[in-house]
Amino acid sequence: MTESIELTAETVEAVVERAAFKDGGLLPAIVQQWDSKEVLMLGYMDAEALRRTLTEGRVTYWSRSRQEYWRKGDTSGNVQFVRGAALDCDADTLLVTVDQIGPACHTGAHACFDVDPLSPKIGHAE
């Protein structure tokens, strides 16, 4: 594992420049509970949302449907406090570890992936 980068104004800008924003200038952000490692949700960030997330201590997203920035919990109280972040090996996906207060899903479910569980056939290596 590599050493984490201390975030300053300069290093945040370097991270934003390194991030590979695609599909309309967006970066998928996988959100994970920091202590249990449970995957809570997926959101999207543009450069400014990534910058805010890395500097403000709360996760900021870009709403594709409303075309505006939003922070989880501003209206519901179900806040996501940033505990860590990492770009993947291609810098085209962000993993954000958070301290989630309340449900993560807008439906009221704990995690967005609790809403429609599937039972695929389980394979195994031969």
mmCIF file of N, CA and C in Angstrom:
data_model
loop_
_atom_site.group_PDB
_atom_site.id
_atom_site.type_symbol
_atom_site.label_atom_id
_atom_site.label_comp_id
_atom_site.label_asym_id
_atom_site.label_seq_id
_atom_site.Cartn_x
_atom_site.Cartn_y
_atom_site.Cartn_z
ATOM 1 N N MET A 1 0.841 -1.175 0.000
ATOM 2 C CA MET A 1 0.000 0.000 0.000
ATOM 3 C C MET A 1 0.892 1.247 0.000
ATOM 4 N N THR A 2 0.500 2.239 -0.776
ATOM 5 C CA THR A 2 1.303 3.449 -0.849
ATOM 6 C C THR A 2 0.905 4.412 0.253
ATOM 7 N N GLU A 3 1.788 5.353 0.502
ATOM 8 C CA GLU A 3 1.538 6.350 1.540
ATOM 9 C C GLU A 3 0.498 7.353 1.046
ATOM 10 N N SER A 4 -0.394 7.784 1.922
ATOM 11 C CA SER A 4 -1.423 8.735 1.516
ATOM 12 C C SER A 4 -0.818 10.126 1.324
ATOM 13 N N ILE A 5 -1.461 10.902 0.484
ATOM 14 C CA ILE A 5 -1.023 12.251 0.162
ATOM 15 C C ILE A 5 -1.659 13.215 1.148
ATOM 16 N N GLU A 6 -0.846 14.065 1.776
ATOM 17 C CA GLU A 6 -1.391 15.098 2.645
ATOM 18 C C GLU A 6 -2.052 16.151 1.767
ATOM 19 N N LEU A 7 -3.300 16.469 2.053
ATOM 20 C CA LEU A 7 -4.038 17.392 1.202
ATOM 21 C C LEU A 7 -3.828 18.842 1.620
ATOM 22 N N THR A 8 -3.312 19.590 0.679
ATOM 23 C CA THR A 8 -3.159 21.038 0.791
ATOM 24 C C THR A 8 -3.857 21.625 -0.429
ATOM 25 N N ALA A 9 -3.931 22.919 -0.530
ATOM 26 C CA ALA A 9 -4.550 23.544 -1.708
ATOM 27 C C ALA A 9 -3.885 23.044 -2.992
ATOM 28 N N GLU A 10 -2.561 22.921 -2.975
ATOM 29 C CA GLU A 10 -1.831 22.482 -4.163
ATOM 30 C C GLU A 10 -2.075 21.011 -4.479
ATOM 31 N N THR A 11 -2.046 20.158 -3.454
ATOM 32 C CA THR A 11 -2.215 18.734 -3.713
ATOM 33 C C THR A 11 -3.649 18.392 -4.090
ATOM 34 N N VAL A 12 -4.628 19.122 -3.556
ATOM 35 C CA VAL A 12 -6.018 18.911 -3.965
ATOM 36 C C VAL A 12 -6.159 19.203 -5.454
ATOM 37 N N GLU A 13 -5.568 20.292 -5.906
ATOM 38 C CA GLU A 13 -5.642 20.627 -7.329
ATOM 39 C C GLU A 13 -4.954 19.572 -8.182
ATOM 40 N N ALA A 14 -3.857 19.016 -7.693
ATOM 41 C CA ALA A 14 -3.168 17.953 -8.426
ATOM 42 C C ALA A 14 -4.050 16.702 -8.531
ATOM 43 N N VAL A 15 -4.769 16.384 -7.464
ATOM 44 C CA VAL A 15 -5.695 15.237 -7.488
ATOM 45 C C VAL A 15 -6.822 15.505 -8.477
ATOM 46 N N VAL A 16 -7.391 16.693 -8.450
ATOM 47 C CA VAL A 16 -8.479 17.045 -9.374
ATOM 48 C C VAL A 16 -7.990 16.958 -10.818
ATOM 49 N N GLU A 17 -6.788 17.427 -11.080
ATOM 50 C CA GLU A 17 -6.222 17.364 -12.433
ATOM 51 C C GLU A 17 -5.953 15.928 -12.859
ATOM 52 N N ARG A 18 -5.556 15.061 -11.927
ATOM 53 C CA ARG A 18 -5.258 13.663 -12.232
ATOM 54 C C ARG A 18 -6.519 12.838 -12.451
ATOM 55 N N ALA A 19 -7.625 13.214 -11.819
ATOM 56 C CA ALA A 19 -8.873 12.449 -11.937
ATOM 57 C C ALA A 19 -9.351 12.442 -13.385
ATOM 58 N N ALA A 20 -9.789 11.271 -13.831
ATOM 59 C CA ALA A 20 -10.248 11.094 -15.212
ATOM 60 C C ALA A 20 -11.775 11.227 -15.248
ATOM 61 N N PHE A 21 -12.246 12.447 -15.399
ATOM 62 C CA PHE A 21 -13.682 12.713 -15.477
ATOM 63 C C PHE A 21 -14.175 12.296 -16.857
ATOM 64 N N LYS A 22 -15.239 11.507 -16.898
ATOM 65 C CA LYS A 22 -15.786 11.015 -18.168
ATOM 66 C C LYS A 22 -17.283 11.255 -18.177
ATOM 67 N N ASP A 23 -17.936 10.861 -19.247
ATOM 68 C CA ASP A 23 -19.396 10.922 -19.339
ATOM 69 C C ASP A 23 -19.944 12.255 -18.851
ATOM 70 N N GLY A 24 -19.660 13.298 -19.577
ATOM 71 C CA GLY A 24 -20.155 14.611 -19.193
ATOM 72 C C GLY A 24 -19.350 15.256 -18.094
ATOM 73 N N GLY A 25 -18.097 14.862 -17.928
ATOM 74 C CA GLY A 25 -17.243 15.466 -16.922
ATOM 75 C C GLY A 25 -17.471 14.953 -15.514
ATOM 76 N N LEU A 26 -17.959 13.707 -15.396
ATOM 77 C CA LEU A 26 -18.273 13.155 -14.078
ATOM 78 C C LEU A 26 -17.367 11.990 -13.707
ATOM 79 N N LEU A 27 -17.183 11.835 -12.415
ATOM 80 C CA LEU A 27 -16.374 10.784 -11.823
ATOM 81 C C LEU A 27 -17.282 9.969 -10.903
ATOM 82 N N PRO A 28 -17.425 8.647 -11.127
ATOM 83 C CA PRO A 28 -18.214 7.853 -10.186
ATOM 84 C C PRO A 28 -17.513 7.805 -8.830
ATOM 85 N N ALA A 29 -18.301 7.918 -7.770
ATOM 86 C CA ALA A 29 -17.769 7.879 -6.411
ATOM 87 C C ALA A 29 -18.494 6.782 -5.634
ATOM 88 N N ILE A 30 -17.755 5.746 -5.290
ATOM 89 C CA ILE A 30 -18.285 4.661 -4.477
ATOM 90 C C ILE A 30 -18.124 5.083 -3.023
ATOM 91 N N VAL A 31 -19.203 4.979 -2.258
ATOM 92 C CA VAL A 31 -19.179 5.423 -0.867
ATOM 93 C C VAL A 31 -19.251 4.204 0.040
ATOM 94 N N GLN A 32 -18.297 4.134 0.980
ATOM 95 C CA GLN A 32 -18.140 2.987 1.851
ATOM 96 C C GLN A 32 -18.064 3.450 3.306
ATOM 97 N N GLN A 33 -18.765 2.746 4.187
ATOM 98 C CA GLN A 33 -18.655 3.025 5.616
ATOM 99 C C GLN A 33 -17.225 2.737 6.055
ATOM 100 N N TRP A 34 -16.595 3.672 6.715
ATOM 101 C CA TRP A 34 -15.158 3.585 7.015
ATOM 102 C C TRP A 34 -14.778 2.416 7.917
ATOM 103 N N ASP A 35 -15.617 2.063 8.896
ATOM 104 C CA ASP A 35 -15.220 1.018 9.845
ATOM 105 C C ASP A 35 -15.680 -0.378 9.439
ATOM 106 N N SER A 36 -16.884 -0.507 8.908
ATOM 107 C CA SER A 36 -17.395 -1.831 8.533
ATOM 108 C C SER A 36 -17.029 -2.218 7.106
ATOM 109 N N LYS A 37 -16.621 -1.237 6.297
ATOM 110 C CA LYS A 37 -16.281 -1.428 4.869
ATOM 111 C C LYS A 37 -17.501 -1.747 4.015
ATOM 112 N N GLU A 38 -18.704 -1.568 4.556
ATOM 113 C CA GLU A 38 -19.925 -1.809 3.796
ATOM 114 C C GLU A 38 -20.081 -0.748 2.709
ATOM 115 N N VAL A 39 -20.392 -1.184 1.482
ATOM 116 C CA VAL A 39 -20.640 -0.251 0.382
ATOM 117 C C VAL A 39 -22.043 0.319 0.564
ATOM 118 N N LEU A 40 -22.132 1.641 0.631
ATOM 119 C CA LEU A 40 -23.402 2.309 0.927
ATOM 120 C C LEU A 40 -24.124 2.808 -0.317
ATOM 121 N N MET A 41 -23.386 3.402 -1.252
ATOM 122 C CA MET A 41 -24.041 4.013 -2.401
ATOM 123 C C MET A 41 -23.022 4.369 -3.468
ATOM 124 N N LEU A 42 -23.534 4.826 -4.589
ATOM 125 C CA LEU A 42 -22.729 5.353 -5.674
ATOM 126 C C LEU A 42 -23.278 6.723 -6.027
ATOM 127 N N GLY A 43 -22.393 7.686 -6.160
ATOM 128 C CA GLY A 43 -22.785 9.022 -6.586
ATOM 129 C C GLY A 43 -21.813 9.501 -7.638
ATOM 130 N N TYR A 44 -22.036 10.703 -8.150
ATOM 131 C CA TYR A 44 -21.164 11.256 -9.187
ATOM 132 C C TYR A 44 -20.650 12.617 -8.760
ATOM 133 N N MET A 45 -19.409 12.897 -9.150
ATOM 134 C CA MET A 45 -18.776 14.173 -8.827
ATOM 135 C C MET A 45 -18.185 14.781 -10.090
ATOM 136 N N ASP A 46 -18.302 16.092 -10.194
ATOM 137 C CA ASP A 46 -17.502 16.801 -11.181
ATOM 138 C C ASP A 46 -16.278 17.330 -10.438
ATOM 139 N N ALA A 47 -15.465 18.117 -11.107
ATOM 140 C CA ALA A 47 -14.223 18.593 -10.482
ATOM 141 C C ALA A 47 -14.495 19.398 -9.214
ATOM 142 N N GLU A 48 -15.497 20.266 -9.245
ATOM 143 C CA GLU A 48 -15.789 21.097 -8.071
ATOM 144 C C GLU A 48 -16.324 20.261 -6.906
ATOM 145 N N ALA A 49 -17.159 19.270 -7.192
ATOM 146 C CA ALA A 49 -17.660 18.394 -6.127
ATOM 147 C C ALA A 49 -16.512 17.607 -5.491
ATOM 148 N N LEU A 50 -15.572 17.141 -6.314
ATOM 149 C CA LEU A 50 -14.400 16.442 -5.776
ATOM 150 C C LEU A 50 -13.581 17.391 -4.910
ATOM 151 N N ARG A 51 -13.362 18.581 -5.393
ATOM 152 C CA ARG A 51 -12.601 19.591 -4.631
ATOM 153 C C ARG A 51 -13.269 19.851 -3.277
ATOM 154 N N ARG A 52 -14.579 20.047 -3.272
ATOM 155 C CA ARG A 52 -15.307 20.295 -2.019
ATOM 156 C C ARG A 52 -15.229 19.102 -1.079
ATOM 157 N N THR A 53 -15.372 17.902 -1.627
ATOM 158 C CA THR A 53 -15.313 16.688 -0.810
ATOM 159 C C THR A 53 -13.965 16.559 -0.117
ATOM 160 N N LEU A 54 -12.892 16.869 -0.841
ATOM 161 C CA LEU A 54 -11.542 16.718 -0.286
ATOM 162 C C LEU A 54 -11.169 17.822 0.690
ATOM 163 N N THR A 55 -11.895 18.944 0.682
ATOM 164 C CA THR A 55 -11.495 20.074 1.523
ATOM 165 C C THR A 55 -12.491 20.454 2.614
ATOM 166 N N GLU A 56 -13.747 19.999 2.516
ATOM 167 C CA GLU A 56 -14.770 20.463 3.456
ATOM 168 C C GLU A 56 -15.180 19.447 4.515
ATOM 169 N N GLY A 57 -14.797 18.176 4.361
ATOM 170 C CA GLY A 57 -15.134 17.185 5.379
ATOM 171 C C GLY A 57 -16.503 16.547 5.224
ATOM 172 N N ARG A 58 -17.261 16.954 4.219
ATOM 173 C CA ARG A 58 -18.557 16.357 3.879
ATOM 174 C C ARG A 58 -18.525 15.975 2.404
ATOM 175 N N VAL A 59 -19.206 14.887 2.045
ATOM 176 C CA VAL A 59 -19.220 14.461 0.654
ATOM 177 C C VAL A 59 -20.178 15.345 -0.145
ATOM 178 N N THR A 60 -19.679 15.857 -1.266
ATOM 179 C CA THR A 60 -20.485 16.673 -2.178
ATOM 180 C C THR A 60 -20.609 15.924 -3.499
ATOM 181 N N TYR A 61 -21.801 15.909 -4.058
ATOM 182 C CA TYR A 61 -22.075 15.238 -5.333
ATOM 183 C C TYR A 61 -22.593 16.242 -6.342
ATOM 184 N N TRP A 62 -22.577 15.816 -7.614
ATOM 185 C CA TRP A 62 -23.250 16.549 -8.671
ATOM 186 C C TRP A 62 -24.496 15.757 -9.016
ATOM 187 N N SER A 63 -25.662 16.383 -8.894
ATOM 188 C CA SER A 63 -26.918 15.722 -9.230
ATOM 189 C C SER A 63 -27.140 15.807 -10.730
ATOM 190 N N ARG A 64 -27.157 14.656 -11.380
ATOM 191 C CA ARG A 64 -27.378 14.621 -12.825
ATOM 192 C C ARG A 64 -28.814 15.021 -13.168
ATOM 193 N N SER A 65 -29.755 14.685 -12.311
ATOM 194 C CA SER A 65 -31.158 14.999 -12.602
ATOM 195 C C SER A 65 -31.495 16.462 -12.314
ATOM 196 N N ARG A 66 -30.971 17.005 -11.223
ATOM 197 C CA ARG A 66 -31.282 18.397 -10.854
ATOM 198 C C ARG A 66 -30.266 19.401 -11.393
ATOM 199 N N GLN A 67 -29.120 18.891 -11.869
ATOM 200 C CA GLN A 67 -28.054 19.747 -12.389
ATOM 201 C C GLN A 67 -27.600 20.760 -11.340
ATOM 202 N N GLU A 68 -27.317 20.228 -10.135
ATOM 203 C CA GLU A 68 -26.822 21.080 -9.055
ATOM 204 C C GLU A 68 -26.027 20.238 -8.062
ATOM 205 N N TYR A 69 -25.233 20.925 -7.244
ATOM 206 C CA TYR A 69 -24.470 20.251 -6.197
ATOM 207 C C TYR A 69 -25.399 19.893 -5.047
ATOM 208 N N TRP A 70 -25.092 18.791 -4.381
ATOM 209 C CA TRP A 70 -25.840 18.428 -3.177
ATOM 210 C C TRP A 70 -24.925 17.659 -2.236
ATOM 211 N N ARG A 71 -25.222 17.827 -0.965
ATOM 212 C CA ARG A 71 -24.519 17.090 0.076
ATOM 213 C C ARG A 71 -25.529 16.216 0.789
ATOM 214 N N LYS A 72 -25.178 14.965 0.936
ATOM 215 C CA LYS A 72 -26.043 14.030 1.664
ATOM 216 C C LYS A 72 -26.280 14.581 3.062
ATOM 217 N N GLY A 73 -27.548 14.691 3.425
ATOM 218 C CA GLY A 73 -27.897 15.097 4.776
ATOM 219 C C GLY A 73 -28.294 16.549 4.940
ATOM 220 N N ASP A 74 -28.115 17.386 3.910
ATOM 221 C CA ASP A 74 -28.483 18.798 4.067
ATOM 222 C C ASP A 74 -29.976 18.968 4.345
ATOM 223 N N THR A 75 -30.811 18.106 3.789
ATOM 224 C CA THR A 75 -32.246 18.192 4.083
ATOM 225 C C THR A 75 -32.725 17.070 4.998
ATOM 226 N N SER A 76 -32.087 15.882 4.906
ATOM 227 C CA SER A 76 -32.548 14.723 5.690
ATOM 228 C C SER A 76 -31.873 14.593 7.051
ATOM 229 N N GLY A 77 -30.687 15.173 7.192
ATOM 230 C CA GLY A 77 -29.909 14.972 8.411
ATOM 231 C C GLY A 77 -29.049 13.725 8.377
ATOM 232 N N ASN A 78 -29.151 12.925 7.314
ATOM 233 C CA ASN A 78 -28.377 11.685 7.169
ATOM 234 C C ASN A 78 -27.027 12.008 6.515
ATOM 235 N N VAL A 79 -26.125 12.514 7.316
ATOM 236 C CA VAL A 79 -24.884 13.134 6.857
ATOM 237 C C VAL A 79 -23.785 12.112 6.584
ATOM 238 N N GLN A 80 -22.919 12.431 5.631
ATOM 239 C CA GLN A 80 -21.721 11.637 5.361
ATOM 240 C C GLN A 80 -20.494 12.492 5.660
ATOM 241 N N PHE A 81 -19.760 12.117 6.715
ATOM 242 C CA PHE A 81 -18.519 12.789 7.060
ATOM 243 C C PHE A 81 -17.359 12.020 6.426
ATOM 244 N N VAL A 82 -16.503 12.704 5.709
ATOM 245 C CA VAL A 82 -15.382 12.077 5.010
ATOM 246 C C VAL A 82 -14.348 11.578 6.013
ATOM 247 N N ARG A 83 -13.944 10.321 5.855
ATOM 248 C CA ARG A 83 -12.863 9.741 6.659
ATOM 249 C C ARG A 83 -11.639 9.462 5.808
ATOM 250 N N GLY A 84 -11.828 9.302 4.504
ATOM 251 C CA GLY A 84 -10.720 9.040 3.596
ATOM 252 C C GLY A 84 -11.212 8.999 2.172
ATOM 253 N N ALA A 85 -10.279 9.026 1.228
ATOM 254 C CA ALA A 85 -10.632 8.947 -0.189
ATOM 255 C C ALA A 85 -9.445 8.390 -0.956
ATOM 256 N N ALA A 86 -9.739 7.725 -2.086
ATOM 257 C CA ALA A 86 -8.681 7.181 -2.932
ATOM 258 C C ALA A 86 -9.197 7.062 -4.354
ATOM 259 N N LEU A 87 -8.379 7.492 -5.301
ATOM 260 C CA LEU A 87 -8.664 7.236 -6.711
ATOM 261 C C LEU A 87 -8.244 5.805 -7.022
ATOM 262 N N ASP A 88 -8.950 5.164 -7.955
ATOM 263 C CA ASP A 88 -8.531 3.818 -8.349
ATOM 264 C C ASP A 88 -7.308 3.908 -9.268
ATOM 265 N N CYS A 89 -6.811 2.761 -9.719
ATOM 266 C CA CYS A 89 -5.563 2.694 -10.485
ATOM 267 C C CYS A 89 -5.610 3.476 -11.796
ATOM 268 N N ASP A 90 -6.794 3.660 -12.374
ATOM 269 C CA ASP A 90 -6.942 4.428 -13.613
ATOM 270 C C ASP A 90 -7.374 5.869 -13.357
ATOM 271 N N ALA A 91 -7.573 6.223 -12.100
ATOM 272 C CA ALA A 91 -8.022 7.553 -11.677
ATOM 273 C C ALA A 91 -9.384 7.906 -12.268
ATOM 274 N N ASP A 92 -10.197 6.865 -12.609
ATOM 275 C CA ASP A 92 -11.518 7.144 -13.172
ATOM 276 C C ASP A 92 -12.674 6.758 -12.247
ATOM 277 N N THR A 93 -12.363 6.389 -11.016
ATOM 278 C CA THR A 93 -13.367 6.105 -9.990
ATOM 279 C C THR A 93 -12.771 6.496 -8.640
ATOM 280 N N LEU A 94 -13.616 7.063 -7.792
ATOM 281 C CA LEU A 94 -13.187 7.478 -6.460
ATOM 282 C C LEU A 94 -13.862 6.596 -5.418
ATOM 283 N N LEU A 95 -13.101 6.163 -4.431
ATOM 284 C CA LEU A 95 -13.651 5.483 -3.265
ATOM 285 C C LEU A 95 -13.604 6.485 -2.119
ATOM 286 N N VAL A 96 -14.759 6.759 -1.531
ATOM 287 C CA VAL A 96 -14.823 7.677 -0.400
ATOM 288 C C VAL A 96 -15.251 6.877 0.819
ATOM 289 N N THR A 97 -14.428 6.883 1.848
ATOM 290 C CA THR A 97 -14.815 6.241 3.092
ATOM 291 C C THR A 97 -15.407 7.314 4.000
ATOM 292 N N VAL A 98 -16.548 6.973 4.594
ATOM 293 C CA VAL A 98 -17.316 7.963 5.344
ATOM 294 C C VAL A 98 -17.761 7.410 6.685
ATOM 295 N N ASP A 99 -18.145 8.331 7.546
ATOM 296 C CA ASP A 99 -18.902 8.012 8.742
ATOM 297 C C ASP A 99 -20.327 8.430 8.404
ATOM 298 N N GLN A 100 -21.162 7.447 8.082
ATOM 299 C CA GLN A 100 -22.541 7.692 7.669
ATOM 300 C C GLN A 100 -23.417 7.833 8.904
ATOM 301 N N ILE A 101 -24.135 8.931 9.009
ATOM 302 C CA ILE A 101 -25.080 9.158 10.094
ATOM 303 C C ILE A 101 -26.483 8.960 9.520
ATOM 304 N N GLY A 102 -27.190 7.924 9.965
ATOM 305 C CA GLY A 102 -28.513 7.618 9.438
ATOM 306 C C GLY A 102 -28.416 6.826 8.146
ATOM 307 N N PRO A 103 -29.564 6.602 7.492
ATOM 308 C CA PRO A 103 -29.570 5.839 6.243
ATOM 309 C C PRO A 103 -28.804 6.567 5.134
ATOM 310 N N ALA A 104 -28.174 5.780 4.258
ATOM 311 C CA ALA A 104 -27.468 6.363 3.112
ATOM 312 C C ALA A 104 -28.391 6.522 1.909
ATOM 313 N N CYS A 105 -29.407 5.683 1.808
ATOM 314 C CA CYS A 105 -30.279 5.689 0.630
ATOM 315 C C CYS A 105 -31.434 6.668 0.788
ATOM 316 N N HIS A 106 -31.796 7.318 -0.310
ATOM 317 C CA HIS A 106 -32.921 8.267 -0.277
ATOM 318 C C HIS A 106 -34.254 7.579 0.008
ATOM 319 N N THR A 107 -34.300 6.227 -0.127
ATOM 320 C CA THR A 107 -35.536 5.498 0.170
ATOM 321 C C THR A 107 -35.718 5.264 1.663
ATOM 322 N N GLY A 108 -34.662 5.560 2.433
ATOM 323 C CA GLY A 108 -34.690 5.291 3.872
ATOM 324 C C GLY A 108 -33.989 3.999 4.236
ATOM 325 N N ALA A 109 -33.558 3.226 3.217
ATOM 326 C CA ALA A 109 -32.798 2.000 3.475
ATOM 327 C C ALA A 109 -31.407 2.380 3.972
ATOM 328 N N HIS A 110 -30.810 1.486 4.745
ATOM 329 C CA HIS A 110 -29.465 1.739 5.270
ATOM 330 C C HIS A 110 -28.474 2.021 4.142
ATOM 331 N N ALA A 111 -28.476 1.165 3.123
ATOM 332 C CA ALA A 111 -27.591 1.325 1.967
ATOM 333 C C ALA A 111 -28.429 1.198 0.699
ATOM 334 N N CYS A 112 -28.012 1.856 -0.355
ATOM 335 C CA CYS A 112 -28.760 1.797 -1.609
ATOM 336 C C CYS A 112 -28.828 0.382 -2.163
ATOM 337 N N PHE A 113 -27.841 -0.439 -1.854
ATOM 338 C CA PHE A 113 -27.800 -1.798 -2.371
ATOM 339 C C PHE A 113 -28.654 -2.764 -1.553
ATOM 340 N N ASP A 114 -29.304 -2.273 -0.497
ATOM 341 C CA ASP A 114 -30.253 -3.080 0.281
ATOM 342 C C ASP A 114 -31.635 -3.099 -0.365
ATOM 343 N N VAL A 115 -31.882 -2.187 -1.293
ATOM 344 C CA VAL A 115 -33.223 -1.965 -1.838
ATOM 345 C C VAL A 115 -33.668 -3.072 -2.784
ATOM 346 N N ASP A 116 -32.764 -3.601 -3.620
ATOM 347 C CA ASP A 116 -33.133 -4.585 -4.636
ATOM 348 C C ASP A 116 -32.108 -5.719 -4.688
ATOM 349 N N PRO A 117 -32.011 -6.514 -3.610
ATOM 350 C CA PRO A 117 -31.023 -7.588 -3.605
ATOM 351 C C PRO A 117 -31.349 -8.668 -4.645
ATOM 352 N N LEU A 118 -30.331 -9.187 -5.274
ATOM 353 C CA LEU A 118 -30.476 -10.247 -6.285
ATOM 354 C C LEU A 118 -29.792 -11.498 -5.784
ATOM 355 N N SER A 119 -30.190 -12.647 -6.318
ATOM 356 C CA SER A 119 -29.573 -13.919 -5.935
ATOM 357 C C SER A 119 -28.991 -14.597 -7.172
ATOM 358 N N PRO A 120 -27.833 -14.131 -7.631
ATOM 359 C CA PRO A 120 -27.231 -14.758 -8.813
ATOM 360 C C PRO A 120 -26.712 -16.156 -8.479
ATOM 361 N N LYS A 121 -26.542 -16.949 -9.522
ATOM 362 C CA LYS A 121 -25.934 -18.261 -9.342
ATOM 363 C C LYS A 121 -24.498 -18.047 -8.880
ATOM 364 N N ILE A 122 -24.125 -18.713 -7.825
ATOM 365 C CA ILE A 122 -22.793 -18.567 -7.253
ATOM 366 C C ILE A 122 -21.847 -19.529 -7.967
ATOM 367 N N GLY A 123 -20.772 -18.979 -8.507
ATOM 368 C CA GLY A 123 -19.764 -19.818 -9.175
ATOM 369 C C GLY A 123 -18.600 -20.065 -8.252
ATOM 370 N N HIS A 124 -17.756 -20.969 -8.658
ATOM 371 C CA HIS A 124 -16.550 -21.236 -7.887
ATOM 372 C C HIS A 124 -15.445 -21.653 -8.849
ATOM 373 N N ALA A 125 -14.237 -21.454 -8.425
ATOM 374 C CA ALA A 125 -13.093 -21.826 -9.248
ATOM 375 C C ALA A 125 -12.944 -23.332 -9.261
ATOM 376 N N GLU A 126 -12.656 -23.859 -10.419
ATOM 377 C CA GLU A 126 -12.467 -25.313 -10.562
ATOM 378 C C GLU A 126 -11.038 -25.658 -10.278
#
